[in-house]
PDB file of C-alpha atoms in Angstrom:
ATOM      1  CA  MET A 779     137.520 111.085 106.459  1.00 64.00           C
ATOM      2  CA  VAL A 780     133.917 109.820 106.332  1.00 66.00           C
ATOM      3  CA  ALA A 781     133.045 111.764 109.480  1.00 68.00           C
ATOM      4  CA  ARG A 782     134.486 114.943 107.964  1.00 70.00           C
ATOM      5  CA  MET A 783     132.532 114.456 104.732  1.00 68.00           C
ATOM      6  CA  ARG A 784     129.340 113.801 106.689  1.00 64.00           C
ATOM      7  CA  GLU A 785     129.968 116.926 108.777  1.00 66.00           C
ATOM      8  CA  GLU A 786     130.411 119.011 105.621  1.00 67.00           C
ATOM      9  CA  ARG A 787     127.252 117.601 104.065  1.00 67.00           C
ATOM     10  CA  GLN A 788     125.001 117.727 107.140  1.00 63.00           C
ATOM     11  CA  GLY A 789     126.642 120.453 109.182  1.00 70.00           C
ATOM     12  CA  SER A 790     126.855 120.209 112.945  1.00 70.00           C
ATOM     13  CA  ASP A 791     123.087 120.225 113.460  1.00 82.00           C
ATOM     14  CA  THR A 792     121.452 117.297 115.220  1.00 84.00           C
ATOM     15  CA  VAL A 793     118.876 115.102 113.512  1.00 83.00           C
ATOM     16  CA  GLU A 794     116.182 116.928 115.455  1.00 85.00           C
ATOM     17  CA  GLN A 795     117.429 120.328 114.286  1.00 89.00           C
ATOM     18  CA  ARG A 796     117.582 119.186 110.661  1.00 88.00           C
ATOM     19  CA  LEU A 797     114.071 117.721 110.914  1.00 89.00           C
ATOM     20  CA  GLU A 798     112.727 120.936 112.409  1.00 91.00           C
ATOM     21  CA  THR A 799     114.314 122.958 109.592  1.00 92.00           C
ATOM     22  CA  LEU A 800     112.842 120.605 106.997  1.00 92.00           C
ATOM     23  CA  LEU A 801     109.342 120.692 108.544  1.00 94.00           C
ATOM     24  CA  ARG A 802     109.385 124.481 108.917  1.00 95.00           C
ATOM     25  CA  GLY A 803     110.372 124.822 105.254  1.00 95.00           C
ATOM     26  CA  PHE A 804     107.669 122.352 104.218  1.00 95.00           C
ATOM     27  CA  CYS A 805     104.992 124.151 106.258  1.00 95.00           C
ATOM     28  CA  GLY A 806     106.180 127.504 104.934  1.00 96.00           C
ATOM     29  CA  ARG A 807     104.759 126.618 101.528  1.00 96.00           C
ATOM     30  CA  ARG A 808     101.149 127.680 101.018  1.00 95.00           C
ATOM     31  CA  GLY A 809      98.654 124.991 102.001  1.00 94.00           C
ATOM     32  CA  ASN A 810     101.153 122.453 103.360  1.00 96.00           C
ATOM     33  CA  ARG A 811     100.589 120.946 106.807  1.00 95.00           C
ATOM     34  CA  ALA A 812     102.694 118.763 109.096  1.00 94.00           C
ATOM     35  CA  SER A 813     101.995 117.233 112.498  1.00 93.00           C
ATOM     36  CA  VAL A 814     104.372 115.530 114.900  1.00 92.00           C
ATOM     37  CA  PHE A 815     102.853 113.196 117.493  1.00 92.00           C
ATOM     38  CA  VAL A 816     105.019 112.417 120.519  1.00 91.00           C
ATOM     39  CA  ASP A 817     104.737 110.016 123.448  1.00 92.00           C
ATOM     40  CA  GLU A 818     104.867 110.826 127.171  1.00 95.00           C
ATOM     41  CA  VAL A 819     108.654 111.353 127.066  1.00 94.00           C
ATOM     42  CA  SER A 820     108.463 113.603 123.973  1.00 88.00           C
ATOM     43  CA  LEU A 821     109.800 110.935 121.617  1.00 87.00           C
ATOM     44  CA  ALA A 822     108.336 111.331 118.118  1.00 85.00           C
ATOM     45  CA  GLN A 823     106.009 108.452 117.277  1.00 86.00           C
ATOM     46  CA  THR A 824     104.332 109.678 114.089  1.00 86.00           C
ATOM     47  CA  ILE A 825     105.007 112.461 111.602  1.00 88.00           C
ATOM     48  CA  THR A 826     102.298 113.302 109.083  1.00 88.00           C
ATOM     49  CA  LEU A 827     102.723 115.496 106.006  1.00 89.00           C
ATOM     50  CA  GLN A 828     100.099 116.908 103.642  1.00 91.00           C
ATOM     51  CA  THR A 829     100.730 119.075 100.614  1.00 92.00           C
ATOM     52  CA  ARG A 830      98.103 121.483  99.361  1.00 93.00           C
ATOM     53  CA  GLN A 831      97.377 119.106  96.490  1.00 91.00           C
ATOM     54  CA  MET A 832      96.964 116.152  98.860  1.00 86.00           C
ATOM     55  CA  ARG A 833      94.432 118.197 100.870  1.00 88.00           C
ATOM     56  CA  ARG A 834      92.494 118.977  97.675  1.00 89.00           C
ATOM     57  CA  TRP A 835      92.431 115.308  96.690  1.00 84.00           C
ATOM     58  CA  PHE A 836      91.236 114.295 100.152  1.00 82.00           C
ATOM     59  CA  LYS A 837      88.430 116.859 100.002  1.00 84.00           C
ATOM     60  CA  ALA A 838      87.339 115.441  96.630  1.00 83.00           C
ATOM     61  CA  PHE A 839      87.796 111.783  97.655  1.00 79.00           C
ATOM     62  CA  PRO A 840      87.437 111.478 101.458  1.00 77.00           C
ATOM     63  CA  GLU A 841      88.402 107.814 101.690  1.00 74.00           C
ATOM     64  CA  VAL A 842      91.405 107.271 103.923  1.00 72.00           C
ATOM     65  CA  LEU A 843      94.356 105.023 103.113  1.00 70.00           C
ATOM     66  CA  PHE A 844      96.856 104.305 105.875  1.00 70.00           C
ATOM     67  CA  VAL A 845     100.261 103.027 104.819  1.00 69.00           C
ATOM     68  CA  ASP A 846     102.893 102.019 107.343  1.00 68.00           C
ATOM     69  CA  ALA A 847     106.356 100.875 106.343  1.00 68.00           C
ATOM     70  CA  THR A 848     109.066  99.160 108.325  1.00 66.00           C
ATOM     71  CA  HIS A 849     112.467  97.999 107.191  1.00 62.00           C
ATOM     72  CA  ASN A 850     114.660  95.223 108.612  1.00 63.00           C
ATOM     73  CA  THR A 851     112.565  94.846 111.750  1.00 65.00           C
ATOM     74  CA  ASN A 852     111.566  91.212 111.308  1.00 65.00           C
ATOM     75  CA  ASP A 853     113.667  88.028 111.405  1.00 70.00           C
ATOM     76  CA  SER A 854     113.552  87.593 107.618  1.00 71.00           C
ATOM     77  CA  ARG A 855     114.481  91.242 106.993  1.00 67.00           C
ATOM     78  CA  TYR A 856     111.465  91.709 104.735  1.00 66.00           C
ATOM     79  CA  LYS A 857     110.030  95.137 104.116  1.00 69.00           C
ATOM     80  CA  LEU A 858     106.540  95.248 105.605  1.00 68.00           C
ATOM     81  CA  PHE A 859     103.861  97.508 104.144  1.00 68.00           C
ATOM     82  CA  PRO A 860     100.502  97.067 105.894  1.00 70.00           C
ATOM     83  CA  PHE A 861      97.575  98.924 104.319  1.00 67.00           C
ATOM     84  CA  MET A 862      94.271  99.952 105.873  1.00 70.00           C
ATOM     85  CA  LEU A 863      91.513 101.719 103.943  1.00 69.00           C
ATOM     86  CA  HIS A 864      88.414 103.503 105.277  1.00 71.00           C
ATOM     87  CA  ASP A 865      85.717 104.748 102.925  1.00 72.00           C
ATOM     88  CA  VAL A 866      83.030 107.355 103.621  1.00 69.00           C
ATOM     89  CA  TYR A 867      80.809 104.601 105.072  1.00 73.00           C
ATOM     90  CA  GLY A 868      83.386 103.502 107.649  1.00 69.00           C
ATOM     91  CA  HIS A 869      84.228 100.239 105.880  1.00 64.00           C
TER      92      HIS A 869
END
């Protein structure tokens, strides 16, 4: 029953096909950008998304904030959110 409901909700597409559809729709909107970085065996390592508004904000305030999130990957099952910030002076 659960499998049938999931099939109806997601269709028969693979995760990769659904992701491609989502990214193509996202990039189809004016000013939006997406990049997919893969490793040597074509396994996705990083996916970046920028809306038109995000690009405007970055142009106005060129500091960079990196946020990485993991879930249930440590022994204590804590959510980890490391932050790294670079300003226009490289600090």
